[in-house]
CSV table of C-alpha atoms in Angstrom, one decimal:
chain,number,residue,atom,x,y,z
A,1,ASN,CA,1.3,91.9,82.6
A,2,ALA,CA,1.4,88.2,81.8
A,3,GLY,CA,4.9,86.7,81.6
A,4,VAL,CA,6.3,84.8,78.6
A,5,MET,CA,3.9,82.0,77.7
A,6,GLN,CA,4.8,78.7,76.1
A,7,ASN,CA,2.6,75.9,74.9
A,8,PRO,CA,2.2,73.1,75.1
A,9,ARG,CA,4.0,72.5,78.4
A,10,HIS,CA,4.6,68.9,77.5
A,11,LEU,CA,4.6,67.4,74.1
A,12,VAL,CA,5.0,63.7,73.2
A,13,ARG,CA,5.8,62.8,69.6
A,14,ARG,CA,6.8,59.6,67.9
A,15,ARG,CA,9.9,59.5,65.8
A,16,GLY,CA,9.3,61.0,62.4
A,17,GLN,CA,6.4,63.3,63.5
A,18,GLU,CA,6.5,67.0,63.6
A,19,ALA,CA,6.7,69.1,66.7
A,20,ARG,CA,5.4,72.7,66.9
A,21,LEU,CA,6.3,74.8,69.9
A,22,ARG,CA,4.7,78.1,70.5
A,23,CYS,CA,5.9,81.2,72.4
A,24,SER,CA,4.1,84.4,73.2
A,25,PRO,CA,6.5,87.1,74.5
A,26,MET,CA,5.7,89.5,77.2
A,27,LYS,CA,3.6,92.4,76.2
A,28,GLY,CA,5.7,95.1,74.6
A,29,HIS,CA,8.6,92.8,73.9
A,30,SER,CA,9.6,92.3,70.2
A,31,HIS,CA,12.7,90.2,70.7
A,32,VAL,CA,12.4,86.5,71.1
A,33,TYR,CA,15.1,83.9,71.8
A,34,TRP,CA,14.9,80.1,71.8
A,35,TYR,CA,17.1,77.9,73.9
A,36,ARG,CA,17.3,74.1,74.3
A,37,GLN,CA,18.2,72.3,77.5
A,38,LEU,CA,19.2,68.7,77.0
A,39,PRO,CA,19.1,66.4,80.0
A,40,GLU,CA,22.1,67.0,82.3
A,41,GLU,CA,23.3,69.8,80.0
A,42,GLY,CA,23.2,73.6,80.1
A,43,LEU,CA,21.0,75.9,78.1
A,44,LYS,CA,22.1,76.3,74.5
A,45,PHE,CA,21.1,79.2,72.3
A,46,MET,CA,19.3,78.3,69.2
A,47,VAL,CA,17.8,81.3,67.5
A,48,TYR,CA,17.0,85.0,67.9
A,49,LEU,CA,14.1,86.6,66.1
A,50,GLN,CA,12.4,89.9,65.9
A,51,LYS,CA,9.1,90.4,64.3
A,52,GLU,CA,9.2,88.8,60.8
A,53,ASN,CA,13.0,88.5,60.9
A,54,ILE,CA,15.5,85.9,61.9
A,55,ILE,CA,18.4,87.8,63.3
A,56,ASP,CA,20.7,85.1,64.5
A,57,GLU,CA,20.2,81.4,63.9
A,58,SER,CA,23.8,80.3,64.6
A,59,GLY,CA,22.6,77.8,67.2
A,60,MET,CA,20.0,76.0,65.1
A,61,PRO,CA,20.7,72.6,63.7
A,62,LYS,CA,21.1,72.8,59.9
A,63,GLU,CA,18.3,70.4,59.2
A,64,ARG,CA,14.8,69.8,60.4
A,65,PHE,CA,14.6,72.9,62.6
A,66,SER,CA,13.0,76.2,61.7
A,67,ALA,CA,11.7,79.2,63.6
A,68,GLU,CA,9.4,82.1,62.8
A,69,PHE,CA,8.0,85.1,64.5
A,70,PRO,CA,5.2,86.5,62.4
A,71,LYS,CA,3.8,90.0,62.5
A,72,GLU,CA,0.8,88.7,64.3
A,73,GLY,CA,0.7,85.7,66.7
A,74,PRO,CA,3.3,83.8,68.6
A,75,SER,CA,6.8,82.7,67.7
A,76,ILE,CA,6.9,79.1,66.5
A,77,LEU,CA,9.8,76.6,66.7
A,78,ARG,CA,9.2,73.8,64.4
A,79,ILE,CA,11.0,70.4,64.4
A,80,GLN,CA,10.3,68.1,61.5
A,81,GLN,CA,10.8,64.4,61.6
A,82,VAL,CA,11.7,64.3,65.2
A,83,VAL,CA,14.3,61.9,66.5
A,84,ARG,CA,15.0,60.7,70.1
A,85,GLY,CA,17.9,63.1,70.4
A,86,ASP,CA,15.5,66.0,70.1
A,87,SER,CA,14.0,65.1,73.5
A,88,ALA,CA,14.7,68.2,75.6
A,89,ALA,CA,13.2,71.2,77.3
A,90,TYR,CA,12.8,74.1,74.9
A,91,PHE,CA,12.7,77.5,76.5
A,92,CYS,CA,11.6,80.8,74.9
A,93,ALA,CA,12.8,84.1,76.3
A,94,SER,CA,11.8,87.7,75.4
A,95,SER,CA,13.5,91.0,75.8
A,96,PRO,CA,12.4,94.6,75.6
A,97,GLY,CA,15.7,95.9,74.3
A,98,LEU,CA,15.6,98.2,71.3
A,99,ALA,CA,18.2,96.2,69.5
A,100,GLY,CA,18.1,93.0,71.6
A,101,GLY,CA,20.8,94.8,73.4
A,102,PRO,CA,22.9,92.9,75.9
A,103,ASP,CA,22.1,95.2,78.8
A,104,TYR,CA,18.5,93.9,78.9
A,105,GLU,CA,17.7,90.8,80.9
A,106,GLN,CA,15.7,88.1,79.2
A,107,TYR,CA,12.4,86.9,80.6
A,108,PHE,CA,12.0,83.1,80.2
A,109,GLY,CA,8.9,81.1,79.7
A,110,PRO,CA,8.2,77.9,81.6
A,111,GLY,CA,9.5,75.8,78.7
A,112,THR,CA,8.1,73.0,76.6
A,113,ARG,CA,9.2,69.5,77.5
A,114,LEU,CA,9.4,67.5,74.3
A,115,THR,CA,9.6,63.7,74.6
A,116,VAL,CA,10.2,61.7,71.4
A,117,THR,CA,9.2,58.0,71.7
B,1,SER,CA,37.0,77.6,71.8
B,2,GLN,CA,34.9,79.7,74.1
B,3,LYS,CA,34.2,78.1,77.4
B,4,ILE,CA,32.2,78.9,80.5
B,5,GLU,CA,32.7,76.9,83.6
B,6,GLN,CA,30.7,76.7,86.8
B,7,ASN,CA,31.3,74.2,89.6
B,8,SER,CA,29.5,71.1,88.6
B,9,GLU,CA,29.4,69.8,92.1
B,10,ALA,CA,26.5,70.8,94.2
B,11,LEU,CA,27.2,73.3,97.0
B,12,ASN,CA,25.7,72.4,100.4
B,13,ILE,CA,25.7,75.1,103.1
B,14,GLN,CA,24.0,75.8,106.4
B,15,GLU,CA,21.2,78.3,106.6
B,16,GLY,CA,22.5,81.8,107.6
B,17,LYS,CA,25.9,81.3,105.9
B,18,THR,CA,27.2,83.0,102.8
B,19,ALA,CA,27.1,81.0,99.6
B,20,THR,CA,29.7,81.8,97.0
B,21,LEU,CA,29.4,80.5,93.4
B,22,THR,CA,32.1,80.8,90.7
B,23,CYS,CA,31.9,81.4,87.0
B,24,ASN,CA,35.1,81.2,84.9
B,25,TYR,CA,35.4,81.8,81.2
B,26,THR,CA,38.1,81.5,78.6
B,27,ASN,CA,38.6,82.7,75.0
B,28,TYR,CA,35.9,85.3,75.5
B,29,SER,CA,35.6,89.0,76.2
B,30,PRO,CA,32.1,89.6,77.4
B,31,ALA,CA,30.8,93.1,77.8
B,32,TYR,CA,28.1,91.9,80.3
B,33,LEU,CA,27.6,89.0,82.5
B,34,GLN,CA,24.2,87.9,84.0
B,35,TRP,CA,23.2,85.5,86.7
B,36,TYR,CA,20.0,83.6,86.6
B,37,ARG,CA,18.2,81.2,89.0
B,38,GLN,CA,16.5,78.1,87.8
B,39,ASP,CA,14.2,75.9,89.8
B,40,PRO,CA,13.4,72.3,88.8
B,41,GLY,CA,10.9,72.2,85.9
B,42,ARG,CA,10.9,76.0,85.4
B,43,GLY,CA,12.6,78.5,83.2
B,44,PRO,CA,15.5,80.7,84.4
B,45,VAL,CA,14.7,83.8,86.3
B,46,PHE,CA,17.0,86.9,85.9
B,47,LEU,CA,18.8,88.0,89.1
B,48,LEU,CA,21.6,90.4,88.3
B,49,LEU,CA,23.6,91.9,85.4
B,50,ILE,CA,27.1,93.4,85.7
B,51,ARG,CA,29.0,95.3,83.0
B,52,GLU,CA,32.7,94.9,82.2
B,53,ASN,CA,33.5,98.2,83.7
B,54,GLU,CA,31.8,97.4,87.0
B,55,LYS,CA,33.7,95.6,89.7
B,56,GLU,CA,30.7,94.8,91.9
B,57,LYS,CA,26.9,94.9,91.9
B,58,ARG,CA,24.5,94.3,94.8
B,59,LYS,CA,20.8,93.6,95.1
B,60,GLU,CA,19.4,92.9,98.6
B,61,ARG,CA,21.2,89.7,99.8
B,62,LEU,CA,22.9,89.1,96.4
B,63,LYS,CA,26.3,90.4,95.4
B,64,VAL,CA,28.2,89.8,92.1
B,65,THR,CA,31.8,90.6,91.2
B,66,PHE,CA,33.3,90.7,87.8
B,67,ASP,CA,37.1,90.4,87.3
B,68,THR,CA,37.9,90.7,83.6
B,69,THR,CA,41.6,90.1,84.3
B,70,LEU,CA,41.0,86.8,86.0
B,71,LYS,CA,38.1,86.1,83.7
B,72,GLN,CA,35.9,85.3,86.6
B,73,SER,CA,32.6,86.3,88.3
B,74,LEU,CA,31.7,85.4,91.8
B,75,PHE,CA,28.1,85.3,93.0
B,76,HIS,CA,27.4,85.6,96.7
B,77,ILE,CA,24.2,85.0,98.7
B,78,THR,CA,24.5,86.3,102.2
B,79,ALA,CA,22.3,85.1,105.1
B,80,SER,CA,21.3,82.2,102.9
B,81,GLN,CA,17.9,80.6,103.4
B,82,PRO,CA,16.5,77.2,102.4
B,83,ALA,CA,14.3,79.0,99.8
B,84,ASP,CA,17.6,80.0,98.1
B,85,SER,CA,18.1,76.3,97.1
B,86,ALA,CA,18.1,76.2,93.3
B,87,THR,CA,20.5,76.0,90.4
B,88,TYR,CA,22.3,79.2,89.6
B,89,LEU,CA,23.4,79.9,86.0
B,90,CYS,CA,25.9,82.5,84.8
B,91,ALA,CA,25.5,83.8,81.3
B,92,LEU,CA,27.8,85.8,79.1
B,93,VAL,CA,26.9,88.4,76.5
B,94,GLY,CA,29.3,89.5,73.9
B,95,SER,CA,29.9,93.2,73.2
B,96,SER,CA,29.0,92.9,69.5
B,97,ASN,CA,26.4,90.2,69.6
B,98,THR,CA,22.7,90.2,69.2
B,99,GLY,CA,22.0,89.6,72.9
B,100,LYS,CA,22.1,85.9,72.8
B,101,LEU,CA,23.2,84.4,76.1
B,102,ILE,CA,25.9,81.8,76.5
B,103,PHE,CA,25.2,79.8,79.7
B,104,GLY,CA,27.4,77.9,82.0
B,105,GLN,CA,26.2,74.5,83.2
B,106,GLY,CA,25.0,75.9,86.4
B,107,THR,CA,25.7,75.2,90.1
B,108,THR,CA,23.1,73.6,92.3
B,109,LEU,CA,22.9,75.2,95.8
B,110,GLN,CA,21.4,73.4,98.7
B,111,VAL,CA,20.8,75.4,101.9
B,112,LYS,CA,20.1,73.2,104.9
B,113,PRO,CA,18.0,74.5,107.8
C-alpha cells in the first residue's frame, strides 16, 4: 500500500506565476488535509477536504489560494500569482476516518517545497 | 487565543538516557492529543495518540501522559538511541472539529552516542 504521494517534490516559480501542488492520498482514504510549514515555523493547517467537498478552509489565505479534491484524481492545492512569502513546504495528509474523526492519525506525504524567486 | 508551546531549545541527551519532551497548551480543551516525529526534509510520522480520559499511553520505548488539569502532555523516550534524533511535534485535536491538527513548533532531540 503506497503512502501519501505528493508531486512535485520541489517547485520553483517566479513571482506572479501559478503553482499547482498535487496530492494522492493513501488507498482507501477519502479525507485530505493540507498544511504549510514556513521556514523556522511550525505546521499550520490550511484546508480539509473530502471527495468533491471542502469541509474546512479556515486556514486558507483569503486570496490566491484554492483547493479541490475531485471525484477522480488527486487533490490539488493551487496558488495563483505567487509571492516570495509563499515559499514554504506544503504537506498533504490523509486519514481513513469515517468523518475525519479526531481519533484517526493522519498520514503525511513527503511535502512539496515551493520556492518563489 | 489558543496556544500550544513546546520547548524551542534543542534537547541534547546521552544515548541510553530517557528523553522527556513537554507540550503545554492554553485556551483550549482538546479531546485528543497526538505526537509526531519529523526528520529533516520529510513529512511528520504519527507516533502516539492519547485521549482526554486517558492518563498515560505506551508503545514500545515511548510513553505519553496527558494532564488536562495542568494542560500539559509529556512525551518520554526511554533507552534513547542516536536514531531517535529528530524533531518531535505535539498536535491537538478539538472535540468538535473536523480532525484538523493544531501543531506545536516542535522540539528537536539530539541523542549523542
